[in-house]
mmCIF file of C-alpha atoms in Angstrom:
data_model
loop_
_atom_site.group_PDB
_atom_site.id
_atom_site.type_symbol
_atom_site.label_atom_id
_atom_site.label_comp_id
_atom_site.label_asym_id
_atom_site.label_seq_id
_atom_site.Cartn_x
_atom_site.Cartn_y
_atom_site.Cartn_z
ATOM 1 C CA ILE A 23 54.436 79.044 138.473
ATOM 2 C CA ALA A 24 52.469 79.875 135.327
ATOM 3 C CA GLY A 25 50.144 82.584 134.167
ATOM 4 C CA LYS A 26 46.365 82.297 134.126
ATOM 5 C CA GLY A 27 45.215 80.178 131.220
ATOM 6 C CA ARG A 28 48.307 77.967 131.218
ATOM 7 C CA THR A 29 47.407 74.475 132.372
ATOM 8 C CA LEU A 30 50.185 72.276 133.694
ATOM 9 C CA ALA A 31 50.400 68.733 134.980
ATOM 10 C CA TYR A 32 52.994 67.687 137.527
ATOM 11 C CA THR A 33 54.043 64.047 137.592
ATOM 12 C CA ALA A 34 55.927 63.022 140.733
ATOM 13 C CA VAL A 35 58.027 59.862 140.792
ATOM 14 C CA ALA A 36 60.280 59.563 143.810
ATOM 15 C CA ASP A 37 62.396 62.716 143.475
ATOM 16 C CA THR A 38 61.361 63.542 139.922
ATOM 17 C CA VAL A 39 58.596 65.762 138.640
ATOM 18 C CA ALA A 40 57.553 66.439 135.069
ATOM 19 C CA ILE A 41 55.621 69.325 133.629
ATOM 20 C CA SER A 42 53.569 68.870 130.500
ATOM 21 C CA PRO A 43 50.778 70.865 128.842
ATOM 22 C CA GLU A 44 47.291 69.527 129.398
ATOM 23 C CA PRO A 45 45.370 68.584 126.222
ATOM 24 C CA PRO A 46 43.605 71.508 124.521
ATOM 25 C CA GLY A 47 40.077 71.971 125.833
ATOM 26 C CA SER A 48 40.977 70.875 129.348
ATOM 27 C CA GLU A 49 38.321 71.820 131.856
ATOM 28 C CA ALA A 50 40.929 73.760 133.813
ATOM 29 C CA LYS A 51 42.512 75.791 131.051
ATOM 30 C CA ASP A 52 40.671 78.988 132.012
ATOM 31 C CA GLN A 53 41.058 78.477 135.740
ATOM 32 C CA GLY A 54 44.759 79.198 136.110
ATOM 33 C CA ILE A 55 46.945 76.291 137.173
ATOM 34 C CA ARG A 56 45.804 72.697 137.447
ATOM 35 C CA ILE A 57 47.908 70.219 139.366
ATOM 36 C CA ARG A 58 47.794 66.487 138.745
ATOM 37 C CA VAL A 59 50.046 64.442 141.019
ATOM 38 C CA ARG A 60 51.037 60.827 140.432
ATOM 39 C CA CYS A 61 53.348 59.058 142.853
ATOM 40 C CA VAL A 62 55.251 55.817 142.322
ATOM 41 C CA ALA A 63 57.976 54.707 144.710
ATOM 42 C CA PHE A 64 60.900 54.087 142.372
ATOM 43 C CA GLY A 65 63.551 54.980 144.904
ATOM 44 C CA ALA A 66 65.830 56.613 142.325
ATOM 45 C CA PRO A 67 65.791 59.592 139.994
ATOM 46 C CA VAL A 68 64.107 59.102 136.650
ATOM 47 C CA ALA A 69 63.863 61.267 133.593
ATOM 48 C CA VAL A 70 60.565 62.161 132.010
ATOM 49 C CA THR A 71 59.625 62.274 128.358
ATOM 50 C CA ALA A 72 57.124 64.924 127.393
ATOM 51 C CA SER A 73 56.462 64.775 123.654
ATOM 52 C CA GLN A 74 56.001 68.030 121.819
ATOM 53 C CA GLY A 75 54.544 68.822 118.430
ATOM 54 C CA ARG A 76 51.371 66.939 119.325
ATOM 55 C CA GLY A 77 47.681 67.584 119.463
ATOM 56 C CA ALA A 78 45.290 66.326 122.125
ATOM 57 C CA HIS A 79 46.211 63.060 123.848
ATOM 58 C CA GLY A 80 49.885 63.546 122.971
ATOM 59 C CA ALA A 81 49.611 62.589 119.277
ATOM 60 C CA ARG A 82 51.138 64.863 116.651
ATOM 61 C CA ALA A 83 48.794 67.086 114.769
ATOM 62 C CA GLY A 84 48.348 65.647 111.301
ATOM 63 C CA HIS A 85 49.861 62.302 112.284
ATOM 64 C CA PRO A 86 47.796 59.221 111.391
ATOM 65 C CA ARG A 87 47.568 58.427 115.105
ATOM 66 C CA SER A 88 46.502 61.927 116.089
ATOM 67 C CA ALA A 89 42.919 60.834 116.757
ATOM 68 C CA ASP A 90 43.975 57.961 118.970
ATOM 69 C CA PRO A 91 44.514 58.247 122.744
ATOM 70 C CA PRO A 92 47.862 57.233 124.249
ATOM 71 C CA ILE A 93 48.296 53.499 124.632
ATOM 72 C CA THR A 94 47.615 52.432 128.215
ATOM 73 C CA PRO A 95 48.484 48.779 128.876
ATOM 74 C CA ASP A 96 46.473 46.572 131.208
ATOM 75 C CA PHE A 97 48.569 47.018 134.366
ATOM 76 C CA PRO A 98 47.324 46.289 137.879
ATOM 77 C CA GLU A 99 45.088 48.865 139.509
ATOM 78 C CA GLY A 100 46.985 52.047 140.334
ATOM 79 C CA HIS A 101 49.291 52.002 137.307
ATOM 80 C CA ILE A 102 48.646 54.808 134.858
ATOM 81 C CA MET A 103 51.571 54.612 132.453
ATOM 82 C CA GLN A 104 50.891 55.850 128.949
ATOM 83 C CA TYR A 105 52.906 55.604 125.722
ATOM 84 C CA HIS A 106 53.423 58.063 122.879
ATOM 85 C CA PRO A 107 55.279 58.010 119.555
ATOM 86 C CA LEU A 108 58.819 59.340 119.913
ATOM 87 C CA GLY A 109 58.658 62.455 117.758
ATOM 88 C CA ARG A 110 58.009 61.695 114.109
ATOM 89 C CA SER A 111 58.653 58.008 114.538
ATOM 90 C CA GLY A 112 56.624 54.932 115.276
ATOM 91 C CA LEU A 113 58.602 54.066 118.418
ATOM 92 C CA MET A 114 56.292 54.075 121.444
ATOM 93 C CA VAL A 115 57.916 55.403 124.612
ATOM 94 C CA SER A 116 56.544 55.543 128.156
ATOM 95 C CA ASP A 117 55.746 58.867 129.827
ATOM 96 C CA LEU A 118 58.483 58.152 132.359
ATOM 97 C CA ILE A 119 62.052 57.087 131.643
ATOM 98 C CA LEU A 120 64.503 55.664 134.168
ATOM 99 C CA GLY A 121 67.556 57.912 134.472
ATOM 100 C CA THR A 122 70.976 56.568 135.425
ATOM 101 C CA ILE A 123 73.282 59.411 136.408
ATOM 102 C CA PRO A 124 73.547 57.965 139.978
ATOM 103 C CA PHE A 125 74.611 54.562 138.583
ATOM 104 C CA GLY A 126 78.247 53.753 139.241
ATOM 105 C CA GLY A 127 79.174 56.818 141.260
ATOM 106 C CA ALA A 128 82.780 57.001 140.020
ATOM 107 C CA ASN A 129 85.262 59.244 138.224
ATOM 108 C CA GLY A 130 83.965 62.535 139.594
ATOM 109 C CA PHE A 131 80.296 61.503 139.837
ATOM 110 C CA GLU A 132 80.473 60.149 143.406
ATOM 111 C CA LYS A 133 78.287 62.986 144.701
ATOM 112 C CA THR A 134 75.411 62.046 142.389
ATOM 113 C CA GLY A 135 74.971 58.626 144.003
ATOM 114 C CA GLU A 136 76.633 55.231 144.091
ATOM 115 C CA VAL A 137 74.076 52.785 142.712
ATOM 116 C CA GLY A 138 75.716 49.428 141.984
ATOM 117 C CA ALA A 139 74.561 46.655 139.661
ATOM 118 C CA LYS A 140 72.464 44.911 142.308
ATOM 119 C CA GLU A 141 70.567 48.068 143.245
ATOM 120 C CA ALA A 142 70.299 49.074 139.589
ATOM 121 C CA ARG A 143 68.755 45.717 138.733
ATOM 122 C CA ARG A 144 66.134 46.203 141.451
ATOM 123 C CA LEU A 145 65.334 49.729 140.230
ATOM 124 C CA ILE A 146 65.020 48.516 136.651
ATOM 125 C CA ASP A 147 62.632 45.752 137.711
ATOM 126 C CA ILE A 148 60.512 48.211 139.719
ATOM 127 C CA ALA A 149 60.451 50.638 136.795
ATOM 128 C CA ARG A 150 59.443 47.934 134.327
ATOM 129 C CA GLU A 151 56.671 46.736 136.610
ATOM 130 C CA ALA A 152 55.337 50.304 136.569
ATOM 131 C CA GLY A 153 55.370 50.321 132.755
ATOM 132 C CA VAL A 154 58.634 52.185 132.067
ATOM 133 C CA ASN A 155 60.082 50.915 128.786
ATOM 134 C CA MET A 156 63.182 53.117 128.347
ATOM 135 C CA ILE A 157 66.436 53.627 130.261
ATOM 136 C CA ASP A 158 68.456 56.797 129.701
ATOM 137 C CA THR A 159 72.214 56.806 130.152
ATOM 138 C CA ALA A 160 75.363 58.389 128.656
ATOM 139 C CA ASP A 161 79.035 57.573 128.311
ATOM 140 C CA LEU A 162 79.803 60.697 130.352
ATOM 141 C CA TYR A 163 78.030 59.402 133.473
ATOM 142 C CA SER A 164 80.813 58.183 135.755
ATOM 143 C CA LYS A 165 82.886 58.102 132.538
ATOM 144 C CA GLY A 166 81.465 54.832 131.304
ATOM 145 C CA VAL A 167 80.782 53.145 134.639
ATOM 146 C CA ALA A 168 77.058 54.010 134.510
ATOM 147 C CA GLU A 169 76.766 52.203 131.169
ATOM 148 C CA GLU A 170 78.671 49.243 132.595
ATOM 149 C CA THR A 171 76.300 49.187 135.567
ATOM 150 C CA VAL A 172 73.252 49.228 133.292
ATOM 151 C CA GLY A 173 74.750 46.430 131.206
ATOM 152 C CA ALA A 174 75.581 44.307 134.256
ATOM 153 C CA ALA A 175 72.117 44.846 135.736
ATOM 154 C CA LEU A 176 70.303 43.989 132.523
ATOM 155 C CA ALA A 177 72.438 40.929 131.883
ATOM 156 C CA GLU A 178 70.956 39.366 135.016
ATOM 157 C CA ALA A 179 67.502 40.981 135.078
ATOM 158 C CA ASN A 180 64.777 38.421 134.560
ATOM 159 C CA GLY A 181 67.084 36.067 132.678
ATOM 160 C CA GLY A 182 68.769 38.613 130.427
ATOM 161 C CA TRP A 183 68.255 41.849 128.534
ATOM 162 C CA PRO A 184 64.473 42.301 127.998
ATOM 163 C CA GLU A 185 63.709 42.548 124.284
ATOM 164 C CA ASP A 186 61.082 45.236 124.820
ATOM 165 C CA LEU A 187 63.284 47.496 126.945
ATOM 166 C CA LEU A 188 64.701 50.521 125.110
ATOM 167 C CA VAL A 189 67.995 52.190 125.981
ATOM 168 C CA THR A 190 69.453 55.598 125.141
ATOM 169 C CA SER A 191 72.996 56.877 125.375
ATOM 170 C CA LYS A 192 74.920 59.990 124.438
ATOM 171 C CA ALA A 193 78.337 61.028 123.156
ATOM 172 C CA ARG A 194 80.315 64.238 122.889
ATOM 173 C CA PHE A 195 82.421 64.630 126.034
ATOM 174 C CA PRO A 196 85.949 63.212 126.298
ATOM 175 C CA LEU A 197 86.486 60.100 128.405
ATOM 176 C CA GLY A 198 90.215 59.889 127.787
ATOM 177 C CA GLU A 199 93.261 61.862 126.708
ATOM 178 C CA GLY A 200 94.167 63.111 123.266
ATOM 179 C CA PRO A 201 92.845 65.657 120.766
ATOM 180 C CA ASN A 202 90.225 63.274 119.342
ATOM 181 C CA ALA A 203 89.003 61.791 122.633
ATOM 182 C CA GLY A 204 85.888 63.989 122.557
ATOM 183 C CA GLY A 205 83.727 66.073 120.272
ATOM 184 C CA SER A 206 81.173 65.200 117.623
ATOM 185 C CA SER A 207 83.471 64.260 114.765
ATOM 186 C CA ARG A 208 82.765 61.143 112.730
ATOM 187 C CA TYR A 209 85.917 59.644 114.220
ATOM 188 C CA HIS A 210 84.817 60.164 117.811
ATOM 189 C CA LEU A 211 81.079 59.433 117.482
ATOM 190 C CA ILE A 212 81.556 56.052 115.838
ATOM 191 C CA ARG A 213 84.262 55.014 118.309
ATOM 192 C CA ALA A 214 82.179 56.283 121.251
ATOM 193 C CA CYS A 215 79.119 54.377 120.076
ATOM 194 C CA GLU A 216 81.076 51.141 119.701
ATOM 195 C CA ALA A 217 82.540 51.601 123.207
ATOM 196 C CA SER A 218 79.067 52.227 124.651
ATOM 197 C CA LEU A 219 77.774 49.050 123.009
ATOM 198 C CA ARG A 220 80.560 47.055 124.637
ATOM 199 C CA ARG A 221 79.878 48.543 128.059
ATOM 200 C CA LEU A 222 76.123 48.023 127.763
ATOM 201 C CA GLY A 223 76.510 44.511 126.417
ATOM 202 C CA THR A 224 74.133 45.012 123.512
ATOM 203 C CA ASP A 225 74.375 45.244 119.736
ATOM 204 C CA HIS A 226 72.424 48.475 119.284
ATOM 205 C CA ILE A 227 71.313 51.681 121.030
ATOM 206 C CA ASP A 228 67.688 52.633 120.493
ATOM 207 C CA LEU A 229 68.136 56.411 120.835
ATOM 208 C CA TYR A 230 71.580 58.009 120.550
ATOM 209 C CA TYR A 231 72.031 61.684 121.425
ATOM 210 C CA LEU A 232 74.605 64.243 120.421
ATOM 211 C CA HIS A 233 75.264 65.247 124.023
ATOM 212 C CA MET A 234 76.066 68.885 123.327
ATOM 213 C CA TRP A 235 76.885 71.217 120.460
ATOM 214 C CA ASP A 236 80.440 70.906 119.138
ATOM 215 C CA GLY A 237 81.660 74.296 118.007
ATOM 216 C CA VAL A 238 84.563 72.817 116.042
ATOM 217 C CA THR A 239 83.077 69.933 114.074
ATOM 218 C CA PRO A 240 80.692 70.959 111.262
ATOM 219 C CA ILE A 241 77.197 69.781 112.176
ATOM 220 C CA GLU A 242 77.000 68.181 108.723
ATOM 221 C CA GLU A 243 79.771 65.765 109.730
ATOM 222 C CA SER A 244 78.050 64.905 112.995
ATOM 223 C CA VAL A 245 74.694 64.250 111.318
ATOM 224 C CA ALA A 246 76.372 62.126 108.655
ATOM 225 C CA ALA A 247 78.064 60.058 111.372
ATOM 226 C CA MET A 248 74.689 59.438 113.012
ATOM 227 C CA ASP A 249 73.327 58.410 109.631
ATOM 228 C CA THR A 250 76.153 55.894 109.269
ATOM 229 C CA LEU A 251 75.493 54.429 112.724
ATOM 230 C CA ILE A 252 71.807 54.010 111.900
ATOM 231 C CA GLU A 253 72.488 52.455 108.499
ATOM 232 C CA HIS A 254 74.936 50.001 110.095
ATOM 233 C CA GLY A 255 72.333 48.943 112.664
ATOM 234 C CA LYS A 256 74.228 50.210 115.691
ATOM 235 C CA VAL A 257 71.687 52.959 116.403
ATOM 236 C CA ARG A 258 67.939 53.017 115.764
ATOM 237 C CA TYR A 259 67.166 56.748 116.163
ATOM 238 C CA PHE A 260 69.163 59.853 117.064
ATOM 239 C CA GLY A 261 68.479 63.036 118.969
ATOM 240 C CA LEU A 262 69.946 66.287 120.294
ATOM 241 C CA SER A 263 70.818 66.970 123.928
ATOM 242 C CA ASN A 264 71.544 70.389 125.444
ATOM 243 C CA PHE A 265 71.393 72.187 122.090
ATOM 244 C CA ASN A 266 69.973 75.695 121.924
ATOM 245 C CA GLY A 267 67.447 76.848 119.323
ATOM 246 C CA TRP A 268 69.691 77.919 116.445
ATOM 247 C CA GLN A 269 71.954 74.896 116.925
ATOM 248 C CA SER A 270 68.963 72.577 116.789
ATOM 249 C CA MET A 271 67.690 74.131 113.568
ATOM 250 C CA LYS A 272 71.137 73.836 111.979
ATOM 251 C CA ALA A 273 71.103 70.132 112.836
ATOM 252 C CA MET A 274 67.616 69.730 111.352
ATOM 253 C CA ALA A 275 68.653 71.538 108.167
ATOM 254 C CA ALA A 276 71.788 69.410 107.811
ATOM 255 C CA ALA A 277 69.762 66.232 108.292
ATOM 256 C CA ALA A 278 67.244 67.336 105.684
ATOM 257 C CA ASP A 279 69.987 68.056 103.126
ATOM 258 C CA LEU A 280 72.441 65.242 103.751
ATOM 259 C CA SER A 281 70.862 62.409 105.690
ATOM 260 C CA ARG A 282 68.177 59.789 105.323
ATOM 261 C CA HIS A 283 67.438 60.194 109.018
ATOM 262 C CA ARG A 284 66.428 63.237 111.065
ATOM 263 C CA PRO A 285 66.564 63.756 114.838
ATOM 264 C CA VAL A 286 63.400 62.519 116.532
ATOM 265 C CA ALA A 287 63.968 63.856 120.053
ATOM 266 C CA GLN A 288 65.671 66.543 122.083
ATOM 267 C CA GLN A 289 66.730 66.412 125.716
ATOM 268 C CA VAL A 290 66.586 69.644 127.708
ATOM 269 C CA TYR A 291 66.810 70.954 131.258
ATOM 270 C CA TYR A 292 63.377 72.216 132.316
ATOM 271 C CA THR A 293 62.017 72.760 135.820
ATOM 272 C CA PRO A 294 59.607 75.160 137.562
ATOM 273 C CA GLU A 295 62.730 77.105 138.555
ATOM 274 C CA SER A 296 64.416 77.017 135.134
ATOM 275 C CA ARG A 297 61.926 77.587 132.299
ATOM 276 C CA GLU A 298 64.210 78.975 129.601
ATOM 277 C CA ALA A 299 63.302 76.029 127.364
ATOM 278 C CA GLU A 300 59.922 77.685 126.817
ATOM 279 C CA TYR A 301 61.504 80.530 124.844
ATOM 280 C CA GLU A 302 62.821 78.529 121.886
ATOM 281 C CA LEU A 303 63.365 74.836 122.556
ATOM 282 C CA LEU A 304 59.806 73.722 123.252
ATOM 283 C CA PRO A 305 58.371 75.781 120.358
ATOM 284 C CA PHE A 306 61.150 74.383 118.137
ATOM 285 C CA ALA A 307 60.216 70.819 119.069
ATOM 286 C CA ARG A 308 56.527 71.457 118.492
ATOM 287 C CA ASP A 309 57.217 72.994 115.087
ATOM 288 C CA GLN A 310 59.664 70.301 113.969
ATOM 289 C CA GLY A 311 57.854 67.332 115.494
ATOM 290 C CA LEU A 312 60.521 66.274 117.992
ATOM 291 C CA ALA A 313 59.815 64.592 121.312
ATOM 292 C CA THR A 314 61.204 66.398 124.343
ATOM 293 C CA SER A 315 62.870 64.474 127.161
ATOM 294 C CA VAL A 316 63.307 66.533 130.306
ATOM 295 C CA TRP A 317 66.424 65.690 132.252
ATOM 296 C CA SER A 318 66.402 66.216 136.015
ATOM 297 C CA PRO A 319 62.980 67.925 136.120
ATOM 298 C CA LEU A 320 63.347 68.313 139.901
ATOM 299 C CA GLY A 321 66.561 70.263 139.454
ATOM 300 C CA GLU A 322 68.940 67.523 140.641
ATOM 301 C CA GLY A 323 67.297 67.490 144.055
ATOM 302 C CA LEU A 324 66.464 71.195 144.362
ATOM 303 C CA LEU A 325 62.718 70.598 144.227
ATOM 304 C CA THR A 326 62.271 67.308 146.093
ATOM 305 C CA GLY A 327 60.947 69.110 149.171
ATOM 306 C CA LYS A 328 64.056 68.486 151.265
ATOM 307 C CA LEU A 329 65.734 71.787 150.387
ATOM 308 C CA ARG A 330 64.026 74.580 152.318
ATOM 309 C CA ARG A 331 64.850 78.149 153.233
ATOM 310 C CA ASP A 332 67.306 78.344 156.152
ATOM 311 C CA GLN A 333 67.402 74.551 156.508
ATOM 312 C CA PRO A 334 70.858 73.218 155.545
ATOM 313 C CA LEU A 335 71.158 69.768 153.967
ATOM 314 C CA ASP A 336 73.626 67.107 155.001
ATOM 315 C CA GLU A 337 76.096 65.471 152.618
ATOM 316 C CA SER A 338 73.778 62.536 151.922
ATOM 317 C CA HIS A 339 71.710 64.844 149.694
ATOM 318 C CA ARG A 340 73.141 65.811 146.317
ATOM 319 C CA GLN A 341 72.496 69.499 146.986
ATOM 320 C CA GLY A 342 74.331 69.233 150.304
ATOM 321 C CA SER A 343 77.304 67.323 148.950
ATOM 322 C CA GLY A 344 78.934 70.107 146.969
ATOM 323 C CA TRP A 345 77.702 68.873 143.578
ATOM 324 C CA PRO A 346 77.901 71.980 141.360
ATOM 325 C CA GLU A 347 74.715 71.532 139.302
ATOM 326 C CA PRO A 348 72.371 73.133 138.569
ATOM 327 C CA TRP A 349 73.552 76.733 138.539
ATOM 328 C CA ILE A 350 71.090 78.997 140.385
ATOM 329 C CA ASN A 351 71.214 82.713 139.614
ATOM 330 C CA ASP A 352 68.664 83.800 142.236
ATOM 331 C CA ARG A 353 68.367 81.542 145.287
ATOM 332 C CA GLU A 354 65.669 83.713 146.876
ATOM 333 C CA ARG A 355 63.517 83.175 143.795
ATOM 334 C CA LEU A 356 64.229 79.444 144.077
ATOM 335 C CA PHE A 357 63.009 79.394 147.683
ATOM 336 C CA ASP A 358 59.923 81.387 146.716
ATOM 337 C CA ILE A 359 59.105 78.673 144.156
ATOM 338 C CA ILE A 360 59.767 75.930 146.707
ATOM 339 C CA ASP A 361 57.414 77.662 149.154
ATOM 340 C CA ILE A 362 54.653 77.674 146.535
ATOM 341 C CA LEU A 363 55.206 74.001 145.676
ATOM 342 C CA VAL A 364 55.119 73.073 149.372
ATOM 343 C CA GLU A 365 51.867 75.000 149.779
ATOM 344 C CA ILE A 366 50.330 73.203 146.783
ATOM 345 C CA GLY A 367 51.522 69.822 148.042
ATOM 346 C CA GLU A 368 50.133 70.364 151.517
ATOM 347 C CA ALA A 369 46.785 71.486 150.075
ATOM 348 C CA HIS A 370 46.545 68.175 148.192
ATOM 349 C CA ASP A 371 48.088 66.035 150.961
ATOM 350 C CA VAL A 372 51.020 64.995 148.757
ATOM 351 C CA SER A 373 54.772 65.634 148.751
#
C-alpha cells in the first residue's frame, strides 16, 4: 500500500476506513507500514476528517496549540475519539464524521441506501455516543431529501437539535430546471444555502463547501458569496470539495485578495485504491493549513471486504446495485489491493 518509511493508520468504522499519517517520530516509521485498527459499530457509512498542515498530535506547526495533544473527552472505556482544530480555525472537530449520502434514498440516489428519519436518528445518536460531533451532508444527496432527513432526525433527537452538533452542507449542482439552478454564482449559492437551511431546520451551517469547481463563474464571485453568507450569520466556515490543486490555489488567492474569510477545509476522494490526492491536494492542504475531509474512504463499498475476486455481489450491496461510482481504471489492481487488505486483516484478527 505504501513504500518503506511511510507510516499509515487505518481507522475502521462499519464500512469506512481512514488513512492518516502517524505523528513524526513514530516507532514504526522506519519499519514499513504500521496498521492501527479501530472498530465501532455505527451501522452506516461515515466520512473521516484527517487534518493536514499539522505537526505531531495533529496540531498545525506554528499554531499556538501545536504543543498540545488532541482533546480526548472522558468517554466510557473503549471510546478513543479525538478532536482537532478544523484547519486554521478554532473549531474542534472529531476524527470521524457521520456521512449522509444514504439518507433519503430518492431522486436517483436509491442505490446508495434508503435511510429514513427514524433510522437516521438512531445512527446520529450512536455516532454522538461515540464522540462524533459533525454530520456531513449536501443538497445534491437525493436532491435535498438527505438534508430533510437529517433535519427531521435532529428535530426529534434527544429533545431537539443538539447545540454542540456541527453540520456541513455543499452547493454547486443543480436541483431544478433553468440556467441559474446550479453553479457557484452569487445568485445560486445564496439561494442554495437558504434552501438548505430550510430543509435542515436550522439557522446556520457550520461548514459550507463549494461542491465542485465551476468553470463559468469567476472564483472571485464564488468566494465573495461565501463571505456574504458568513457575514450574514448563515454560514460559520467554508471549504472546497472536489477541487484540484490549481483550482484550490485560485480560490485561496481570491480569498486572500477579496475576502475576510478563507477556506478552512477541503474534501477529497482518497482510498488505498485511489491515492491521486497525494500528488497535489494533500501537500496543498499542508502548505495552506486546510483540514482534509476524506469522503468515502472505503471507495463506496469497494473496500469493505465484501467485494472479492470472482465473487459477485447481490443488489443489496452498493457495488452490486449498478451504482456508477467510483470509477475504477484497473480492476485487477483493485483486487490485488483487496487481497493485501484481507491478508492484513486476517493477521490481526479484524475485518
